[in-house]
PDB file of C-alpha atoms in Angstrom:
ATOM      1  CA  MET A   1      16.939   8.936  51.677  1.00 45.00           C
ATOM      2  CA  ARG A   2      13.810   8.105  49.427  1.00 50.00           C
ATOM      3  CA  HIS A   3      13.921   6.972  45.757  1.00 51.00           C
ATOM      4  CA  GLU A   4      10.803   6.739  45.175  1.00 62.00           C
ATOM      5  CA  LEU A   5      10.355   6.712  40.961  1.00 82.00           C
ATOM      6  CA  ILE A   6       7.049   8.603  39.451  1.00 86.00           C
ATOM      7  CA  THR A   7       5.097   6.253  36.679  1.00 88.00           C
ATOM      8  CA  ASP A   8       4.850   8.070  33.118  1.00 88.00           C
ATOM      9  CA  ALA A   9       1.766   7.559  33.733  1.00 87.00           C
ATOM     10  CA  VAL A  10       1.871  10.190  36.619  1.00 89.00           C
ATOM     11  CA  LEU A  11       4.215  12.340  35.270  1.00 89.00           C
ATOM     12  CA  VAL A  12       1.904  12.464  31.880  1.00 90.00           C
ATOM     13  CA  ARG A  13      -1.427  13.288  34.500  1.00 88.00           C
ATOM     14  CA  ASN A  14       1.036  15.880  36.465  1.00 91.00           C
ATOM     15  CA  TYR A  15       1.884  17.934  32.792  1.00 89.00           C
ATOM     16  CA  MET A  16      -1.809  17.306  31.347  1.00 88.00           C
ATOM     17  CA  ASN A  17      -3.082  19.559  34.462  1.00 90.00           C
ATOM     18  CA  GLY A  18      -0.382  21.527  34.214  1.00 89.00           C
ATOM     19  CA  ASP A  19       2.969  21.112  35.500  1.00 91.00           C
ATOM     20  CA  GLU A  20       5.288  21.783  33.172  1.00 89.00           C
ATOM     21  CA  SER A  21       8.259  20.424  35.645  1.00 91.00           C
ATOM     22  CA  ALA A  22       6.777  16.573  34.012  1.00 90.00           C
ATOM     23  CA  LEU A  23       7.284  16.875  30.872  1.00 90.00           C
ATOM     24  CA  SER A  24      11.266  17.946  31.243  1.00 90.00           C
ATOM     25  CA  ILE A  25      11.164  14.851  33.457  1.00 91.00           C
ATOM     26  CA  LEU A  26       9.554  12.262  30.625  1.00 90.00           C
ATOM     27  CA  ILE A  27      12.134  13.606  28.158  1.00 90.00           C
ATOM     28  CA  ASN A  28      14.604  13.543  30.443  1.00 91.00           C
ATOM     29  CA  ARG A  29      13.809   9.502  31.457  1.00 91.00           C
ATOM     30  CA  HIS A  30      13.276   8.214  27.418  1.00 91.00           C
ATOM     31  CA  GLN A  31      15.448  11.077  25.335  1.00 92.00           C
ATOM     32  CA  GLN A  32      18.858   8.120  25.086  1.00 92.00           C
ATOM     33  CA  ARG A  33      17.151   5.726  23.677  1.00 91.00           C
ATOM     34  CA  ILE A  34      14.433   7.974  21.660  1.00 92.00           C
ATOM     35  CA  TYR A  35      16.785   9.711  19.781  1.00 92.00           C
ATOM     36  CA  SER A  36      19.510   6.137  19.458  1.00 89.00           C
ATOM     37  CA  PHE A  37      16.006   4.779  17.997  1.00 89.00           C
ATOM     38  CA  ILE A  38      16.220   7.474  15.813  1.00 91.00           C
ATOM     39  CA  TYR A  39      19.498   7.672  15.142  1.00 90.00           C
ATOM     40  CA  SER A  40      19.696   3.917  13.980  1.00 88.00           C
ATOM     41  CA  LYS A  41      17.237   4.570  10.846  1.00 87.00           C
ATOM     42  CA  VAL A  42      18.154   8.094   9.200  1.00 87.00           C
ATOM     43  CA  PHE A  43      22.224   7.743  10.476  1.00 87.00           C
ATOM     44  CA  ASP A  44      23.047  11.447   9.999  1.00 87.00           C
ATOM     45  CA  ARG A  45      22.964  13.778  14.123  1.00 90.00           C
ATOM     46  CA  ASP A  46      21.222  17.052  12.562  1.00 90.00           C
ATOM     47  CA  ILE A  47      17.975  14.630  11.143  1.00 91.00           C
ATOM     48  CA  THR A  48      18.195  12.405  13.853  1.00 92.00           C
ATOM     49  CA  GLU A  49      17.225  15.956  16.016  1.00 92.00           C
ATOM     50  CA  ASP A  50      14.794  17.347  13.832  1.00 92.00           C
ATOM     51  CA  ILE A  51      13.003  14.225  14.134  1.00 93.00           C
ATOM     52  CA  PHE A  52      14.023  13.827  17.476  1.00 93.00           C
ATOM     53  CA  GLN A  53      11.743  17.801  18.040  1.00 92.00           C
ATOM     54  CA  ASP A  54       9.420  16.754  15.958  1.00 92.00           C
ATOM     55  CA  ALA A  55       8.129  14.189  18.049  1.00 93.00           C
ATOM     56  CA  PHE A  56       8.073  15.443  21.159  1.00 91.00           C
ATOM     57  CA  ILE A  57       6.344  18.656  19.702  1.00 91.00           C
ATOM     58  CA  LYS A  58       3.773  16.160  18.823  1.00 92.00           C
ATOM     59  CA  VAL A  59       3.507  14.797  22.113  1.00 91.00           C
ATOM     60  CA  ILE A  60       2.748  18.423  23.486  1.00 89.00           C
ATOM     61  CA  LYS A  61       0.143  19.096  21.195  1.00 90.00           C
ATOM     62  CA  ASN A  62      -1.187  15.377  21.324  1.00 88.00           C
ATOM     63  CA  LEU A  63      -1.042  15.886  25.472  1.00 88.00           C
ATOM     64  CA  LYS A  64      -2.448  19.604  25.378  1.00 86.00           C
ATOM     65  CA  LEU A  65      -5.241  18.384  23.411  1.00 86.00           C
ATOM     66  CA  GLY A  66      -6.196  15.435  25.373  1.00 82.00           C
ATOM     67  CA  LYS A  67      -5.646  13.123  23.185  1.00 82.00           C
ATOM     68  CA  TYR A  68      -3.131  10.322  24.982  1.00 81.00           C
ATOM     69  CA  ASN A  69      -5.290   7.699  26.061  1.00 77.00           C
ATOM     70  CA  GLU A  70      -1.784   4.732  26.118  1.00 66.00           C
ATOM     71  CA  GLU A  71      -3.399   3.661  29.975  1.00 68.00           C
ATOM     72  CA  GLY A  72       0.924   4.018  31.052  1.00 62.00           C
ATOM     73  CA  LYS A  73       2.405   3.240  27.671  1.00 86.00           C
ATOM     74  CA  PHE A  74       4.483   6.446  27.063  1.00 88.00           C
ATOM     75  CA  LEU A  75       7.597   5.178  26.084  1.00 88.00           C
ATOM     76  CA  PRO A  76       5.587   2.043  23.380  1.00 88.00           C
ATOM     77  CA  TRP A  77       3.892   5.753  22.310  1.00 89.00           C
ATOM     78  CA  VAL A  78       6.447   8.448  21.764  1.00 91.00           C
ATOM     79  CA  MET A  79       8.339   5.669  19.781  1.00 90.00           C
ATOM     80  CA  ARG A  80       5.535   4.892  17.899  1.00 89.00           C
ATOM     81  CA  ILE A  81       5.142   8.602  17.152  1.00 91.00           C
ATOM     82  CA  SER A  82       9.162   8.541  15.972  1.00 92.00           C
ATOM     83  CA  HIS A  83       8.832   5.364  13.838  1.00 90.00           C
ATOM     84  CA  ASN A  84       5.986   7.183  11.698  1.00 89.00           C
ATOM     85  CA  LEU A  85       8.235  10.680  11.647  1.00 92.00           C
ATOM     86  CA  VAL A  86      10.998   8.378   9.816  1.00 89.00           C
ATOM     87  CA  ILE A  87       9.484   7.105   7.790  1.00 87.00           C
ATOM     88  CA  ASP A  88       7.898  10.588   6.518  1.00 86.00           C
ATOM     89  CA  HIS A  89      11.012  11.778   6.346  1.00 86.00           C
ATOM     90  CA  PHE A  90      12.173   8.495   4.333  1.00 84.00           C
ATOM     91  CA  ARG A  91       9.011   9.438   2.029  1.00 82.00           C
ATOM     92  CA  LYS A  92       9.668  13.185   2.086  1.00 81.00           C
ATOM     93  CA  ASN A  93      12.948  12.750   0.976  1.00 75.00           C
ATOM     94  CA  ASN A  94      12.091   9.245  -1.856  1.00 64.00           C
ATOM     95  CA  ARG A  95      13.238   7.189  -0.059  1.00 55.00           C
ATOM     96  CA  MET A  96      16.643   7.703  -0.713  1.00 48.00           C
ATOM     97  CA  PRO A  97      19.856   6.121   1.579  1.00 48.00           C
ATOM     98  CA  LYS A  98      21.456   9.085   2.406  1.00 48.00           C
ATOM     99  CA  PHE A  99      25.595   8.822   1.086  1.00 45.00           C
ATOM    100  CA  ASP A 100      27.955  11.104   2.677  1.00 47.00           C
ATOM    101  CA  ASN A 101      29.824  13.628   0.575  1.00 46.00           C
ATOM    102  CA  SER A 102      33.242  12.040   0.449  1.00 49.00           C
ATOM    103  CA  GLY A 103      32.344  10.308  -2.915  1.00 46.00           C
ATOM    104  CA  GLU A 104      33.314   7.153  -0.767  1.00 47.00           C
ATOM    105  CA  PHE A 105      30.989   4.450  -1.028  1.00 46.00           C
ATOM    106  CA  SER A 106      29.431   3.073   2.052  1.00 45.00           C
ATOM    107  CA  ILE A 107      27.667   0.619   2.928  1.00 49.00           C
ATOM    108  CA  PHE A 108      26.931   2.138   6.186  1.00 50.00           C
ATOM    109  CA  SER A 109      24.627   4.571   4.577  1.00 46.00           C
ATOM    110  CA  VAL A 110      22.299   1.761   2.875  1.00 47.00           C
ATOM    111  CA  LEU A 111      21.397   0.282   6.513  1.00 49.00           C
ATOM    112  CA  GLY A 112      18.719   3.026   6.935  1.00 47.00           C
ATOM    113  CA  ASP A 113      15.235   0.903   6.566  1.00 44.00           C
ATOM    114  CA  ASN A 114      12.468   3.043   6.407  1.00 46.00           C
ATOM    115  CA  ALA A 115       9.237   0.401   6.773  1.00 43.00           C
ATOM    116  CA  LEU A 116      10.030  -2.242  10.474  1.00 49.00           C
ATOM    117  CA  ASN A 117       7.725  -4.532   9.466  1.00 57.00           C
ATOM    118  CA  ALA A 118       8.323  -8.350  10.620  1.00 61.00           C
ATOM    119  CA  GLU A 119       9.834  -9.415   6.882  1.00 59.00           C
ATOM    120  CA  LYS A 120      12.286  -5.889   6.774  1.00 66.00           C
ATOM    121  CA  GLN A 121      13.328  -6.036  10.472  1.00 67.00           C
ATOM    122  CA  LEU A 122      14.703  -9.783   9.221  1.00 68.00           C
ATOM    123  CA  ILE A 123      16.088  -8.866   6.590  1.00 67.00           C
ATOM    124  CA  LYS A 124      17.692  -5.488   7.423  1.00 70.00           C
ATOM    125  CA  ASP A 125      19.523  -8.244  10.794  1.00 73.00           C
ATOM    126  CA  GLN A 126      19.936 -10.586   7.905  1.00 74.00           C
ATOM    127  CA  VAL A 127      22.313  -7.535   6.027  1.00 74.00           C
ATOM    128  CA  GLU A 128      24.160  -5.845   9.576  1.00 77.00           C
ATOM    129  CA  CYS A 129      24.486 -10.283   9.676  1.00 77.00           C
ATOM    130  CA  ASP A 130      26.286 -10.236   6.727  1.00 76.00           C
ATOM    131  CA  LEU A 131      27.707  -7.593   7.112  1.00 79.00           C
ATOM    132  CA  ARG A 132      29.527  -7.778  10.260  1.00 81.00           C
ATOM    133  CA  ARG A 133      31.190 -11.260   8.262  1.00 82.00           C
ATOM    134  CA  ILE A 134      32.075  -9.337   6.288  1.00 82.00           C
ATOM    135  CA  ILE A 135      34.399  -6.981   8.376  1.00 84.00           C
ATOM    136  CA  GLU A 136      35.706  -9.380  10.298  1.00 85.00           C
ATOM    137  CA  GLU A 137      37.517 -10.735   7.077  1.00 84.00           C
ATOM    138  CA  LEU A 138      39.480  -7.337   6.743  1.00 87.00           C
ATOM    139  CA  PRO A 139      42.682  -7.209   7.132  1.00 90.00           C
ATOM    140  CA  GLU A 140      43.308  -5.870  11.033  1.00 92.00           C
ATOM    141  CA  ASP A 141      44.149  -2.452  10.379  1.00 92.00           C
ATOM    142  CA  GLN A 142      41.434  -1.551   8.141  1.00 90.00           C
ATOM    143  CA  LYS A 143      38.838  -4.124  10.392  1.00 89.00           C
ATOM    144  CA  GLU A 144      40.036  -1.570  13.494  1.00 91.00           C
ATOM    145  CA  VAL A 145      40.100   1.961  11.541  1.00 91.00           C
ATOM    146  CA  LEU A 146      36.517   1.100  10.053  1.00 87.00           C
ATOM    147  CA  VAL A 147      34.709  -0.302  13.526  1.00 86.00           C
ATOM    148  CA  MET A 148      36.280   2.842  15.485  1.00 87.00           C
ATOM    149  CA  ARG A 149      34.988   4.966  12.602  1.00 86.00           C
ATOM    150  CA  MET A 150      31.166   4.028  12.027  1.00 81.00           C
ATOM    151  CA  TYR A 151      30.149   1.557  14.812  1.00 79.00           C
ATOM    152  CA  LYS A 152      32.037   3.890  17.465  1.00 81.00           C
ATOM    153  CA  ASP A 153      31.421   7.131  15.918  1.00 82.00           C
ATOM    154  CA  MET A 154      35.178   8.367  16.552  1.00 84.00           C
ATOM    155  CA  SER A 155      36.509  11.138  14.597  1.00 87.00           C
ATOM    156  CA  PHE A 156      39.714  10.746  12.333  1.00 88.00           C
ATOM    157  CA  LYS A 157      42.105  12.292  14.916  1.00 89.00           C
ATOM    158  CA  GLU A 158      40.520  10.308  17.757  1.00 91.00           C
ATOM    159  CA  ILE A 159      41.185   7.076  15.872  1.00 91.00           C
ATOM    160  CA  SER A 160      44.884   8.590  14.760  1.00 90.00           C
ATOM    161  CA  GLU A 161      45.725   9.082  17.996  1.00 92.00           C
ATOM    162  CA  ARG A 162      43.955   5.940  19.710  1.00 91.00           C
ATOM    163  CA  THR A 163      45.862   3.435  17.301  1.00 91.00           C
ATOM    164  CA  GLY A 164      49.239   5.775  16.772  1.00 93.00           C
ATOM    165  CA  VAL A 165      49.184   6.384  13.576  1.00 92.00           C
ATOM    166  CA  SER A 166      48.748   9.742  11.260  1.00 92.00           C
ATOM    167  CA  ILE A 167      45.337  10.978  10.523  1.00 88.00           C
ATOM    168  CA  ASN A 168      46.494   9.839   6.656  1.00 92.00           C
ATOM    169  CA  THR A 169      47.365   6.205   7.303  1.00 91.00           C
ATOM    170  CA  ALA A 170      43.956   6.311   9.279  1.00 90.00           C
ATOM    171  CA  LEU A 171      42.229   7.509   6.103  1.00 90.00           C
ATOM    172  CA  GLY A 172      44.250   5.322   3.340  1.00 90.00           C
ATOM    173  CA  ARG A 173      43.043   2.184   6.085  1.00 90.00           C
ATOM    174  CA  MET A 174      39.475   3.037   6.255  1.00 89.00           C
ATOM    175  CA  ARG A 175      39.613   4.082   2.107  1.00 91.00           C
ATOM    176  CA  TYR A 176      40.881   0.765   1.376  1.00 91.00           C
ATOM    177  CA  ALA A 177      38.692  -1.060   3.852  1.00 88.00           C
ATOM    178  CA  LEU A 178      35.812   0.577   2.284  1.00 87.00           C
ATOM    179  CA  ILE A 179      37.422  -0.568  -1.062  1.00 89.00           C
ATOM    180  CA  ASN A 180      37.869  -4.162   0.041  1.00 86.00           C
ATOM    181  CA  LEU A 181      34.569  -4.718   1.753  1.00 83.00           C
ATOM    182  CA  ARG A 182      32.991  -3.618  -1.774  1.00 84.00           C
ATOM    183  CA  LYS A 183      35.054  -6.205  -3.955  1.00 83.00           C
ATOM    184  CA  VAL A 184      34.291  -8.935  -1.416  1.00 79.00           C
ATOM    185  CA  ILE A 185      30.589  -7.842  -2.038  1.00 77.00           C
ATOM    186  CA  ASP A 186      30.506  -7.485  -5.673  1.00 76.00           C
ATOM    187  CA  LYS A 187      32.577 -11.307  -6.038  1.00 75.00           C
ATOM    188  CA  ASN A 188      30.157 -13.054  -3.828  1.00 68.00           C
ATOM    189  CA  ASN A 189      27.112 -11.011  -5.167  1.00 69.00           C
ATOM    190  CA  ILE A 190      25.837 -10.214  -1.954  1.00 68.00           C
ATOM    191  CA  VAL A 191      23.148  -7.986  -1.692  1.00 65.00           C
ATOM    192  CA  LEU A 192      23.007  -5.680   1.004  1.00 63.00           C
ATOM    193  CA  THR A 193      19.183  -3.406   0.261  1.00 57.00           C
ATOM    194  CA  ASN A 194      15.905  -5.287   0.004  1.00 45.00           C
TER     195      ASN A 194
END
């Protein structure tokens, strides 16, 4: 059984020489990493999907025009394109953080950072660290629901099944978790944006 991995550089060259399947291999190889990177900035699946597709449209255009000369650094190149498209998205939308329209305050909606210079990355990391510390202080039932919903992206139906409580109880716990988070943030004058 031969198990040879074709390098990104060879795949890019093959694609530029007319082998359309080479691009599919590249996309499949890096799809999860790029998608996760974009999602970690915008926290919205539809927007992530749009930016992901725009990124590869840009990749294809640049490759077709022969504007790629990254010498085997395909993934960082695509990540840079994706990062720039994320910034463009925030600029186009006046850099407003996305809030869901449930009427609830969601601290997670302010964590989408639109510029990743070193200082802002440090601040973002500190915010996430502070937030995790605050979440640890929540009552166990509220913390469990909040973590399942926000970090594991589970629906309230899935949370209900996993915890053995009704959907309404899960919703209530989430609501109280967010209220309690806000109280701790207000009480301690914690700033979760920069």
